XYZ file of C-alpha atoms in Angstrom:
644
model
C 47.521 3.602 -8.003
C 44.151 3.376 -6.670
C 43.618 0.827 -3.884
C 41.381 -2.300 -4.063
C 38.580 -1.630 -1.692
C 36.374 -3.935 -3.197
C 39.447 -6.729 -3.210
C 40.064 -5.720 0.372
C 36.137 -6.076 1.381
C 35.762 -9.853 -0.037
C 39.305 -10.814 2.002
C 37.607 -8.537 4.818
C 41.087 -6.790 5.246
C 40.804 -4.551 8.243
C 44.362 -4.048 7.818
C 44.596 -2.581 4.332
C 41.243 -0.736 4.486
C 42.426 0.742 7.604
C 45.709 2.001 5.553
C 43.348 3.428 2.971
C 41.487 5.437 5.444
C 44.763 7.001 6.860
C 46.809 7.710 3.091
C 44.006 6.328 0.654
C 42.575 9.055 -2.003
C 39.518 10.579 -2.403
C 36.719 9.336 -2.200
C 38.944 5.974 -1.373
C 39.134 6.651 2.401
C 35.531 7.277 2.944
C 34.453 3.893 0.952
C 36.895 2.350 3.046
C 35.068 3.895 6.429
C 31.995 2.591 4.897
C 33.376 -1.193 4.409
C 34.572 -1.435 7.487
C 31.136 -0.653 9.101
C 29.617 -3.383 6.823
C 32.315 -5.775 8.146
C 32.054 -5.510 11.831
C 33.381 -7.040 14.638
C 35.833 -5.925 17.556
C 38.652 -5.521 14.686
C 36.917 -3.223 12.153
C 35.522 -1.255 15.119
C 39.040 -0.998 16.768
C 40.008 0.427 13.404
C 37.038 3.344 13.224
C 37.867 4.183 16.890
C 41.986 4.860 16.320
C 40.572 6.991 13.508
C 38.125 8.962 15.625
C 40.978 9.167 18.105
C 43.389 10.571 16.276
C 41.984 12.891 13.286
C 45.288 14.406 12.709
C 46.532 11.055 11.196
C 43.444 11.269 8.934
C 41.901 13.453 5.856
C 39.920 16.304 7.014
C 36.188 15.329 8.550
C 36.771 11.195 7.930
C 36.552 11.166 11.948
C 33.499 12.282 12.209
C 32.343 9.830 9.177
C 34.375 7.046 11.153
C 32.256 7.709 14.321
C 28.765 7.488 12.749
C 29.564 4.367 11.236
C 31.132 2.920 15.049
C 27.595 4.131 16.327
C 25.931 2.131 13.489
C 27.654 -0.482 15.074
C 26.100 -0.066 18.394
C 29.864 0.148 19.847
C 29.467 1.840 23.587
C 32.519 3.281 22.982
C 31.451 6.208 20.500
C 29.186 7.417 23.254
C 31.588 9.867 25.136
C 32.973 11.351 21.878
C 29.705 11.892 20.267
C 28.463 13.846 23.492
C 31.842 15.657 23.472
C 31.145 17.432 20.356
C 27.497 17.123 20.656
C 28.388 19.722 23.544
C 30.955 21.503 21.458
C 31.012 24.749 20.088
C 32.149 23.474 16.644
C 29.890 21.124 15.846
C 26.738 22.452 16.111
C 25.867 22.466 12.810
C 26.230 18.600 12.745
C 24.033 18.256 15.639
C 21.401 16.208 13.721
C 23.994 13.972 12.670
C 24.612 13.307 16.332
C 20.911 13.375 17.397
C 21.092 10.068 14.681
C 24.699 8.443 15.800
C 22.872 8.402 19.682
C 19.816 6.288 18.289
C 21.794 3.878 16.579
C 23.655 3.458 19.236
C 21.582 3.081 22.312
C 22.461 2.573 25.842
C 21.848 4.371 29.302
C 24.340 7.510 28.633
C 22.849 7.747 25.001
C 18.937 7.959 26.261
C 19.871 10.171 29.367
C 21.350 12.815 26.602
C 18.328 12.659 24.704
C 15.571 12.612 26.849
C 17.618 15.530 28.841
C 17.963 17.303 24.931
C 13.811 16.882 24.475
C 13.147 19.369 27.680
C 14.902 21.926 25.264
C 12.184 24.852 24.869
C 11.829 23.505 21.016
C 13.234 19.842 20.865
C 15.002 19.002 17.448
C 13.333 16.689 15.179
C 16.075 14.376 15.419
C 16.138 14.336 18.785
C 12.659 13.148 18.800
C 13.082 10.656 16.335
C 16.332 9.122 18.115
C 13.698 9.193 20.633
C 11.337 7.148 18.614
C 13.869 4.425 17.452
C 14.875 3.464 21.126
C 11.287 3.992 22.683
C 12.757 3.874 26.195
C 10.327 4.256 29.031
C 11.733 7.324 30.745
C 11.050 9.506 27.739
C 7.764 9.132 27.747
C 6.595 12.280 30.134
C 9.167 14.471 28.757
C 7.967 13.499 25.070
C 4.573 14.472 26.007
C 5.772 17.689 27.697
C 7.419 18.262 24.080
C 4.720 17.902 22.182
C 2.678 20.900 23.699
C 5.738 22.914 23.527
C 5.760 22.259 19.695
C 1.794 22.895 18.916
C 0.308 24.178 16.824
C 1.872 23.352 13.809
C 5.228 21.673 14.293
C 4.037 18.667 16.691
C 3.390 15.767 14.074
C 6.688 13.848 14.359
C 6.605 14.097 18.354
C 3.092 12.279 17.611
C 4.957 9.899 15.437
C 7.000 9.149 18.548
C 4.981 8.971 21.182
C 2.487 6.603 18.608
C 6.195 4.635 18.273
C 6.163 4.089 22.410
C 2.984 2.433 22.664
C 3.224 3.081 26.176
C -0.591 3.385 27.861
C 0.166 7.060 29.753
C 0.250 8.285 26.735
C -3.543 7.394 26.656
C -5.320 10.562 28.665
C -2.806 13.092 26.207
C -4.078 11.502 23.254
C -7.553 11.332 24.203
C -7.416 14.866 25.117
C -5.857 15.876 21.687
C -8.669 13.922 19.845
C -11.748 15.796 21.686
C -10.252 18.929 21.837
C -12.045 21.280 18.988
C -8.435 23.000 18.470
C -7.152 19.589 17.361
C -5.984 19.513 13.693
C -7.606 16.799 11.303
C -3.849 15.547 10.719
C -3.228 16.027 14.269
C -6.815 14.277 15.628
C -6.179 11.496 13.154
C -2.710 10.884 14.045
C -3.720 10.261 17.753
C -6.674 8.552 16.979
C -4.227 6.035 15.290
C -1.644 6.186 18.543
C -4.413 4.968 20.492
C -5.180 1.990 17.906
C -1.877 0.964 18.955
C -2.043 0.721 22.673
C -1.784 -2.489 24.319
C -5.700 -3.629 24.145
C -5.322 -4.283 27.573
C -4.872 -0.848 28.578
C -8.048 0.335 27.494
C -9.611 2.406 28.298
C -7.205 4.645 29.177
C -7.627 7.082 32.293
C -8.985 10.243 31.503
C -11.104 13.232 32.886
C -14.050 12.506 31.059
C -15.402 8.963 29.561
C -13.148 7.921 26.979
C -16.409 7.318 24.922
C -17.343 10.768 25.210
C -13.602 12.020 24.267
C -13.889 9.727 21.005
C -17.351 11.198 19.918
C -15.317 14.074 17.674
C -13.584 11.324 15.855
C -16.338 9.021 15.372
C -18.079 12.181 13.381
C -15.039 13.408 11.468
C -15.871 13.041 7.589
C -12.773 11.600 7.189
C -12.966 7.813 7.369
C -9.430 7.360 7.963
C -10.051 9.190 11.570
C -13.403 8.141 11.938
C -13.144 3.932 11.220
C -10.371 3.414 14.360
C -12.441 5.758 16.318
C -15.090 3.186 16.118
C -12.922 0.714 16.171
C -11.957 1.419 19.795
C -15.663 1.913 20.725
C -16.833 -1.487 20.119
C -13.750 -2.557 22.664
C -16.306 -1.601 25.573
C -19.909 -1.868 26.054
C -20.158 1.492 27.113
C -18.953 2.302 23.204
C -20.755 0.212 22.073
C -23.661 2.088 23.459
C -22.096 5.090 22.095
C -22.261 3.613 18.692
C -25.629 2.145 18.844
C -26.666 5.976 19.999
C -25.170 7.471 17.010
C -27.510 4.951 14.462
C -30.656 5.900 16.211
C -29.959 9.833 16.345
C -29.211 9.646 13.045
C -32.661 8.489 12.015
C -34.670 10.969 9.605
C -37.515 11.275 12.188
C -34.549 13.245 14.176
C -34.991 17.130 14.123
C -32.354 18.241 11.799
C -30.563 20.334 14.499
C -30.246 16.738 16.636
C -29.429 14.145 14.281
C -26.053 12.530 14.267
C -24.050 13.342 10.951
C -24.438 11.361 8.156
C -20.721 10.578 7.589
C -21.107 9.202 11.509
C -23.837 6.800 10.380
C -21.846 5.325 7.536
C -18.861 5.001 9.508
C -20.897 2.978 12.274
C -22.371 0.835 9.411
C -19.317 0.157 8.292
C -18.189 -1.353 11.664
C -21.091 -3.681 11.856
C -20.468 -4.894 8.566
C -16.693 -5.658 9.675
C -17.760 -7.189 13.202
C -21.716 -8.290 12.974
C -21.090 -10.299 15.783
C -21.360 -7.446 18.012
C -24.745 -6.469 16.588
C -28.090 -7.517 15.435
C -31.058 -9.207 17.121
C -29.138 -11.398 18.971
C -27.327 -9.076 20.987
C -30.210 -6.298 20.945
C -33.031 -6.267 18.420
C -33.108 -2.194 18.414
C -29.972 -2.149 15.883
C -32.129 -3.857 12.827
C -34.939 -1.458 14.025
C -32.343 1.760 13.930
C -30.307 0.366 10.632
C -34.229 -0.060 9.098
C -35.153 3.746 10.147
C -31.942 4.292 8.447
C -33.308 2.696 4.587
C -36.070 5.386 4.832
C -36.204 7.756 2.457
C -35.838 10.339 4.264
C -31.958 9.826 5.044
C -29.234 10.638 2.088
C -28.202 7.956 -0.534
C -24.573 7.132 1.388
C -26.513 6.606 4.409
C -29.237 4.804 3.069
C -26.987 2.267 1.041
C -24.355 2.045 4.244
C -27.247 0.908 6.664
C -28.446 -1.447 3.811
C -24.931 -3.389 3.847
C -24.768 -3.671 7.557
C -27.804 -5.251 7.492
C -27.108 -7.631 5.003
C -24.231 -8.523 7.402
C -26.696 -8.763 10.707
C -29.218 -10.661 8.884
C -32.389 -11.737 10.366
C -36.288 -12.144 9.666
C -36.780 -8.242 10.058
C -33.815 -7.337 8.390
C -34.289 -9.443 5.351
C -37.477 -8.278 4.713
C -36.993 -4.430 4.957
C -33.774 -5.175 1.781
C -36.657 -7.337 -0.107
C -39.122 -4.153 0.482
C -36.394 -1.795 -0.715
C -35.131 -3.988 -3.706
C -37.074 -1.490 -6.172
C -35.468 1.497 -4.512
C -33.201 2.707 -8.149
C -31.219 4.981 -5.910
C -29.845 1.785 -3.795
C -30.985 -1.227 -5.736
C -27.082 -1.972 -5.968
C -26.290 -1.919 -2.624
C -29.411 -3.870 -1.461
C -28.920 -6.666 -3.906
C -25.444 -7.320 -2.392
C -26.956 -7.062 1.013
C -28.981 -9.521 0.338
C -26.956 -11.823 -1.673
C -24.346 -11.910 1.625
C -27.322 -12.422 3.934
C -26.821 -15.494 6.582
C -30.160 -16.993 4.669
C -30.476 -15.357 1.482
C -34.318 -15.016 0.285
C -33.621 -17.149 -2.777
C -37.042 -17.808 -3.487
C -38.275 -14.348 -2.928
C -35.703 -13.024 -5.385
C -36.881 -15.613 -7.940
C -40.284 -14.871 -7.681
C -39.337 -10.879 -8.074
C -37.350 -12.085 -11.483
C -40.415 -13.176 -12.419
C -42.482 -10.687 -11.983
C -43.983 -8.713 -14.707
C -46.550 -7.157 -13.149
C -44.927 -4.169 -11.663
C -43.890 -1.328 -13.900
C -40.495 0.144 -14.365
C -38.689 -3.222 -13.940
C -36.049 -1.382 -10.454
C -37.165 -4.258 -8.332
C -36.359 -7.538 -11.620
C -33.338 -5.754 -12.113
C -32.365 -5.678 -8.232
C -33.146 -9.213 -8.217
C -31.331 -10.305 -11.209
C -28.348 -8.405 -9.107
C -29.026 -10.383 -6.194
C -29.122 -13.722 -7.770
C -26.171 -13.484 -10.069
C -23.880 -12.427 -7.387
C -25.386 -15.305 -5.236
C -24.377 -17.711 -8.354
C -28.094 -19.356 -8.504
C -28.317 -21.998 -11.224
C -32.020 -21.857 -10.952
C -32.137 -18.137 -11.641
C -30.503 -19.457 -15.865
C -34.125 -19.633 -17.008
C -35.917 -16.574 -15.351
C -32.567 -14.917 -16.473
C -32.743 -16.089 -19.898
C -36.193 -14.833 -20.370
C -35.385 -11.326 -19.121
C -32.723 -10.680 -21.741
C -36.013 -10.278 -23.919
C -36.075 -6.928 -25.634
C -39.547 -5.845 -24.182
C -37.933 -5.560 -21.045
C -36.067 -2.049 -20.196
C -32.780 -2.152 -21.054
C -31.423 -2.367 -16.733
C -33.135 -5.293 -16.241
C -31.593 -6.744 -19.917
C -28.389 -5.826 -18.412
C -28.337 -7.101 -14.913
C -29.591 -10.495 -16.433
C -26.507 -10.554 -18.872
C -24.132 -9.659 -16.223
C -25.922 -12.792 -13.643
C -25.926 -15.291 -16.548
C -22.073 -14.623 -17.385
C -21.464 -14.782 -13.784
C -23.371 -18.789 -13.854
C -21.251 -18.968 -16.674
C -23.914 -20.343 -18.398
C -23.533 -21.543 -22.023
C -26.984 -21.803 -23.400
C -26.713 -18.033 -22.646
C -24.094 -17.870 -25.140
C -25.984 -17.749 -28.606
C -28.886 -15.146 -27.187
C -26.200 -12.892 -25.465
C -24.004 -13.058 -28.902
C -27.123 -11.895 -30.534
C -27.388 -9.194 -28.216
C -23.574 -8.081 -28.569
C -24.032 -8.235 -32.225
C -27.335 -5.706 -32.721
C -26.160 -2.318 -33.669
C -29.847 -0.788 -33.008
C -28.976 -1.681 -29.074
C -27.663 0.729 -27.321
C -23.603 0.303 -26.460
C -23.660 -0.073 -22.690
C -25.891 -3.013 -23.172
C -24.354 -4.604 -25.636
C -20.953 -4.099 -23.623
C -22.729 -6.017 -20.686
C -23.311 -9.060 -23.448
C -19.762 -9.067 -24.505
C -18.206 -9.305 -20.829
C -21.070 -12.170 -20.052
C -19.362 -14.041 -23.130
C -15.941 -13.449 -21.685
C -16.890 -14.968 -18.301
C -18.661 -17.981 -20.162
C -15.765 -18.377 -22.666
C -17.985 -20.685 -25.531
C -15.544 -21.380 -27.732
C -18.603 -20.534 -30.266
C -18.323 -16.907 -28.874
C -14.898 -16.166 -30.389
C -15.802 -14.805 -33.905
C -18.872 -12.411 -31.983
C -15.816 -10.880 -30.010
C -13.427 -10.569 -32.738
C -15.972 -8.611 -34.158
C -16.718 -6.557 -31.494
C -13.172 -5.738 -30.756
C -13.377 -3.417 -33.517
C -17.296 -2.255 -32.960
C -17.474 2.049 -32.827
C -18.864 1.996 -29.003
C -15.748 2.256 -27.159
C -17.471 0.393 -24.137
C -17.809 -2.325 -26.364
C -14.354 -2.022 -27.498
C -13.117 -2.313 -23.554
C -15.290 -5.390 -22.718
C -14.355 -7.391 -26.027
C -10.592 -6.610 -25.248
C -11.113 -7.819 -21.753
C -13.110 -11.154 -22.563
C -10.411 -11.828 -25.659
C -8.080 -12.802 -22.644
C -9.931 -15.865 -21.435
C -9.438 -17.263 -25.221
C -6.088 -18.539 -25.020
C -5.637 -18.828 -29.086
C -3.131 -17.225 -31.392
C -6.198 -15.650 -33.191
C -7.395 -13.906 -30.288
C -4.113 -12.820 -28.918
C -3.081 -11.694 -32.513
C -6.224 -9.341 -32.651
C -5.069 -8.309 -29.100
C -2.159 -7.068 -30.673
C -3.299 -5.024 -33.185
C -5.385 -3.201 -30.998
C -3.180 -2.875 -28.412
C -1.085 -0.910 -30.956
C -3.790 0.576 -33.279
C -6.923 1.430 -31.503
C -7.488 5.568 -30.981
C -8.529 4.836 -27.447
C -6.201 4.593 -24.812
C -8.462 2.517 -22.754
C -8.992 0.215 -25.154
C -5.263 -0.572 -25.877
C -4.397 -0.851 -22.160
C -7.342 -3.542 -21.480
C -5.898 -5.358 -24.739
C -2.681 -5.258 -23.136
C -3.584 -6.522 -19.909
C -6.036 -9.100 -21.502
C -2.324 -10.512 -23.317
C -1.106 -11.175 -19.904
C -3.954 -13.836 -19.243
C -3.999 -15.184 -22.369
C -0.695 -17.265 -21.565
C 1.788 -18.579 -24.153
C -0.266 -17.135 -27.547
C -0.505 -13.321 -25.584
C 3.474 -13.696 -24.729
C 4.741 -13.369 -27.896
C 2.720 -10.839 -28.894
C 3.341 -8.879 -25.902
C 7.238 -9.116 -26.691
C 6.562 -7.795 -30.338
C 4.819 -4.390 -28.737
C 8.416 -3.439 -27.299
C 9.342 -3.592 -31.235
C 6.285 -0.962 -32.196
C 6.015 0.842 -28.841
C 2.958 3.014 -28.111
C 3.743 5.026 -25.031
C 0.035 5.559 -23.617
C 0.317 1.920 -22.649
C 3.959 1.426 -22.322
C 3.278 0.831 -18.369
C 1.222 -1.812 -18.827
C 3.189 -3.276 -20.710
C 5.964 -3.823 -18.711
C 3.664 -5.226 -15.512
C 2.230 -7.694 -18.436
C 5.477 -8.846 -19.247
C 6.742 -8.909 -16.046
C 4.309 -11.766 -15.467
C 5.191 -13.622 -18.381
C 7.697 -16.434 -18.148
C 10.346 -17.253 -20.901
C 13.070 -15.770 -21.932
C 11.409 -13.821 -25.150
C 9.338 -11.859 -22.241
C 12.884 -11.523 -20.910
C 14.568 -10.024 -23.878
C 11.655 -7.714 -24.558
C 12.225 -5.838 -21.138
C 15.727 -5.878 -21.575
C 14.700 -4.145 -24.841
C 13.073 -1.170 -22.897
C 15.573 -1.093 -19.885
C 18.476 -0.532 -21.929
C 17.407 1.364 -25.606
C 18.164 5.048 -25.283
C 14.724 5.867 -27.133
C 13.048 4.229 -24.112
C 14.838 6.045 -21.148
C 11.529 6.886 -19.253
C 11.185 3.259 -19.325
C 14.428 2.187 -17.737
C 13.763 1.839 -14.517
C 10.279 0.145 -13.949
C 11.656 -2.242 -16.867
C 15.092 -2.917 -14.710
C 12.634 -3.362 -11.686
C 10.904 -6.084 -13.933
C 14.169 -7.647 -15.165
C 14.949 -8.023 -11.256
C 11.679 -9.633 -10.109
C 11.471 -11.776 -12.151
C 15.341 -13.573 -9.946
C 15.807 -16.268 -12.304
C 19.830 -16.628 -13.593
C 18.777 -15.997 -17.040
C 18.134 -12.797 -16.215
C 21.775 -12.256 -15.484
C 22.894 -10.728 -18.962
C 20.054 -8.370 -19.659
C 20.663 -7.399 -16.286
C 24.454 -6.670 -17.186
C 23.402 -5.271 -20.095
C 21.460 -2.207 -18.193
C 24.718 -1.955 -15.775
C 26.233 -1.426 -19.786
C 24.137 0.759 -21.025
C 25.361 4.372 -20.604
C 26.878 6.017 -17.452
C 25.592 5.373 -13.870
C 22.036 6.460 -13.244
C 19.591 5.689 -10.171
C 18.088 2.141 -11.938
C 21.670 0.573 -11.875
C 21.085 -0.165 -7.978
C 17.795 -1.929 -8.759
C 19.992 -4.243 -10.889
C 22.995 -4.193 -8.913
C 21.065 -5.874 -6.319
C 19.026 -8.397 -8.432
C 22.668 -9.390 -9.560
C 23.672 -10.132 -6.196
C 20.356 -11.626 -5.292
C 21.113 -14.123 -8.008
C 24.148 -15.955 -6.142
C 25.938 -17.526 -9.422
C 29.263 -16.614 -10.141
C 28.269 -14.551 -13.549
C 26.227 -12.699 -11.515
C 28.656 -11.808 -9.165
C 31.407 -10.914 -11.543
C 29.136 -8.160 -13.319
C 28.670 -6.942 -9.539
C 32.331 -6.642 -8.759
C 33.446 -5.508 -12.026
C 31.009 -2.703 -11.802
C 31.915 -1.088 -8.374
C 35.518 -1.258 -9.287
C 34.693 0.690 -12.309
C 32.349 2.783 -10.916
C 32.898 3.246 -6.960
C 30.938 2.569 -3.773
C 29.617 5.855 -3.861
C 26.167 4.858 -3.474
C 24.597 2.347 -0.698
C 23.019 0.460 -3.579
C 26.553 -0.513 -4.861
C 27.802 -1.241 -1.129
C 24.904 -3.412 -0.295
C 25.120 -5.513 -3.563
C 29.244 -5.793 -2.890
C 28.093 -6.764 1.305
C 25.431 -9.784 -0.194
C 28.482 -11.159 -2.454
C 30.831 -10.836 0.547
C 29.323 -12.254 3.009
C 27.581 -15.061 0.595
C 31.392 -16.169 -0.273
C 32.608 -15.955 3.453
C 29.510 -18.242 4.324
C 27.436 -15.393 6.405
C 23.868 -14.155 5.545
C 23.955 -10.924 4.210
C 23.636 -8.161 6.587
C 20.361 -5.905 5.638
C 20.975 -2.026 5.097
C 19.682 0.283 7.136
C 18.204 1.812 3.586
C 15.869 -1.169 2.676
């Protein structure tokens, strides 16, 4: 007869698991092992250590199991053995194992081992990541001396340690690593990163050379991932600072090509003084709106050009505000100076209305740069000049950055000229998809039948913005023409906005959602589990239980399950069930093992227990939803795995 583990885990039975372990079946007297780690205490671990100490009273390699679990445990005691076979003959092809069983459990003899196993000529990567876990002090030099020993090529998990330490002498190693030109990228950016974590007030670190100087590779890496903390730990001194500031004025386009600082180190530096304008701009030293202003020439690239505009949008200033006005007609960065100035200290309000107004200059780059500016800046006295730029002698940029600024005013007597506008088949489709998303954001009720109409219009992009703007119409009309495009339209695009526009449409868009499960189209079948998922009610509920559990809708089980189990509410209990139900085990039943256990009522936990008596503990999924149910009945919070 096959022994209750479960049973004996609830009663927390040291006793009987312990009999298991000695005469229990297989796989009976590992689970058992396994439970009596997740119980704990002086008892349990009394229990492991008789069956590490006598293996002849116990199936064949359940010692060694029984001694990884008593290190898990952070019991002293499994220190000498593991070392004794860490040392032996026999058992070094578990050494990893044992490299693992020393960092869980810690302690003087257990870091003396390690640290002594990490002067080894090629260090194990367990070793170093025991290493990592308990971070002690002492390991520091001899982690360092490791990491040489393991370049090039096999070093990036010593990195990972010593970046675990965050112990300043690490500071000159990883300084060195980042200037050196033999450096990897994945190598460079990894230490750049260790240094980011250093105690701030450890920097700058000792080195040979300036630590400003060491970081000047990194700063001009193309890679922003390297090159943002690089400047991040510049602007911690003022002699990086410098550094930085240097970099913006030798990358001005008056430079000699073979002396200007790369353009990738420009944008990076821009992007800091966006992030911290407090260290910049005229009050701290005039010459940065005077580089970032060389920098809007024409003469520098695009990125640079629309990276110097932003930062000084974020400096602000006289000077700086009127270089972004003089560059507003600039069509290669009209974008990014209208946002500059619209998150100006002082934006030039006026000046921006007057260039909405202005007719006079030809090709319209600077109206439709204001029109930008001004919608994003949410101007209610921009509705008229706005109004009169939708006009159709007007080229069709400026038309559309008016539509875009009057939805974002949300201004209804906009309404009936921008429906007039979505409606005109001779304009072209980008434009009239601009008018449809400015009705969304307004939401007239009058605008309903122009988007119901252009729902089904032949430009896709009108298609997309209709979709989207149906969602702020929270009627059964709109969300039943949501539906059938959802499940009709040729574009994929199109169906997954119509999806996503059901999810905001609230109780109409719910029920409709739940009927797509019924007629599934698989291009959008993602979606539309994350739009149920944030539907409330229990028909969202059944209609992911639908697609966790029906075996035409496999691919589907698990992000549904995950759905089912967000969503922690007691109804969810049966559908959850029902997936535990639904064919043999497979790698979703943990997701709703553990929502069941999450759930705390006693349906939930019956499905729990009845399932890893029929099934096993095989997996940690089913052991950590049996440990929440134990310990929840015996009064204790639940433990967390190591696994989560």
């Amino acid at each position: 007869m096959e022994p209750d583990v479960v049973g004996m885990r609830l009663e927390r039975d040291v006793a009987g698991l312990s009999e298991v372990m000695r005469s229990g079946p297989s796989p009976y007297h590992v689970w058992a092992v396994d439970l009596l780690g997740d119980i704990g205490g002086r008892e349990a671990a009394d229990a492991l250590l008789h069956c590490v100490q006598q293996p002849d009273d116990h199936p064949r390699y359940l010692p060694l199991h029984a001694l990884s679990t008593l290190a898990k445990l952070r019991d002293r005691r499994a220190v000498p053995m593991i070392l004794g076979r860490l040392r032996s003959a026999d058992e070094r092809a578990r050494t990893a194992r044992m490299y693992e069983d020393l960092g869980d459990v810690g302690g003087p003899e257990a870091v003396r081992e390690l640290v002594h196993r990490l002067g080894d000529p090629k260090p194990a990567r367990g070793v170093v990541e025991a290493v990592a876990r308990l971070r002690p002090p002492e390991a520091v030099p001899v982690l360092m001396a490791a990491l040489w020993s393991l370049l090039p090529g096999d070093e990036m998990h010593t990195m990972e340690a010593l970046r675990a330490m965050r112990d300043p002498r690490t500071g000159p190693a990883l300084l060195f690593l980042v200037q050196s030109e033999g450096t990897s990228p994945q190598l460079r950016r990894a230490a750049v990163l260790a240094l980011t974590d250093l105690p701030e007030d450890s920097w700058p670190p000792p080195a040979g050379w300036a630590p400003e100087v060491m970081l000047r590779r990194a700063l001009r890496d193309p890679d922003a991932a390297t090159a943002r903390p690089a400047a991040a730990l510049l602007a911690r001194t003022r002699t990086g600072l410098n550094e930085l500031r240097g970099h913006l004025v030798d990358a001005s386009p008056r430079r000699r090509a073979a002396d200007r600082a790369p353009s990738c180190a420009a944008v990076t530096v821009c992007a800091l003084i966006q992030e911290r304008p407090e260290l910049f701009g005229e009050a701290e030293d005039e010459r940065d709106v005077a580089a970032l202003i060389d920098l809007l020439d024409e003469g520098s690239v695009p990125p640079v050009r629309r990276a110097a505009a932003g930062a000084l949008g974020s400096v602000g200033g006289a000077a700086a505000t009127g270089a972004l006005l003089a560059a507003l007609g600039d069509e290669r960065i009209g974008d990014a100076v209208a946002r500059a100035l619209a998150t100006l200290p002082e934006p030039p309000v006026r000046e921006l209305l007057a260039a909405l107004a202005d007719t006079s200059r030809p090709g319209g780059a600077r109206r439709r740069g204001a029109a930008v500016a001004l919608g994003l800046l949410k101007c209610a006295d921009a509705a008229s000049p706005l109004l009169a730029a939708l006009d159709a002698e007007n080229t069709a940029g400026v038309r559309a950055a008016a539509a875009d600024a009057l939805g974002a005013l949300r201004h209804e007597p906009a309404a009936r000229p921008l429906a007039l506008l979505a409606g005109d088949g001779e304009e072209p489709g980008t434009l009239r998809a601009r008018a449809v998303h400015a009705l969304g954001l307004i939401g007239a009720s009058d605008s309903l039948p122009v988007l119901l109409a252009a729902v089904r219009d032949p430009s896709e992009p009108v298609r997309v913005r209709a979709a989207r703007a149906l969602g702020r119409f929270p009627v059964a009309e709109a969300a039943d023409a949501l539906g059938q495009v959802a499940s009709g339209d040729a574009s994929r695009d199109v169906a997954r906005e119509s999806v996503r526009a059901l999810a905001r449409a609230g109780a109409p868009g719910a029920h409709v959602l739940a009927s797509l499960t019924e007629r599934l189209r698989w291009d959008v079948a993602r979606e539309l589990i994350t739009a149920l998922a944030g539907c409330p009610g229990a028909g969202a509920t059944a209609a992911l239980a639908r697609l966790a559990t029906s075996p035409e809708t496999e691919d589907l089980h698990l992000p549904a399950t995950e759905a089912l189990a967000d969503r922690r509410s007691p109804e969810c209990a049966a559908p959850l069930a029902a997936v535990l139900a639904a064919g043999p085990p497979a790698h979703w039943h943990g997701v709703a093992l553990r929502a069941l256990a999450a759930l705390g009522t006693d349906e939930a936990d019956a499905h729990v227990l009845a399932y890893c008596r029929k099934y096993g503990l095989v997996s940690e999924d089913r052991r950590a939803a049996l440990r929440s149910v134990a310990e929840r009945r015996a009064g204790r919070p639940a433990r967390p795995s190591s696994h989560q």
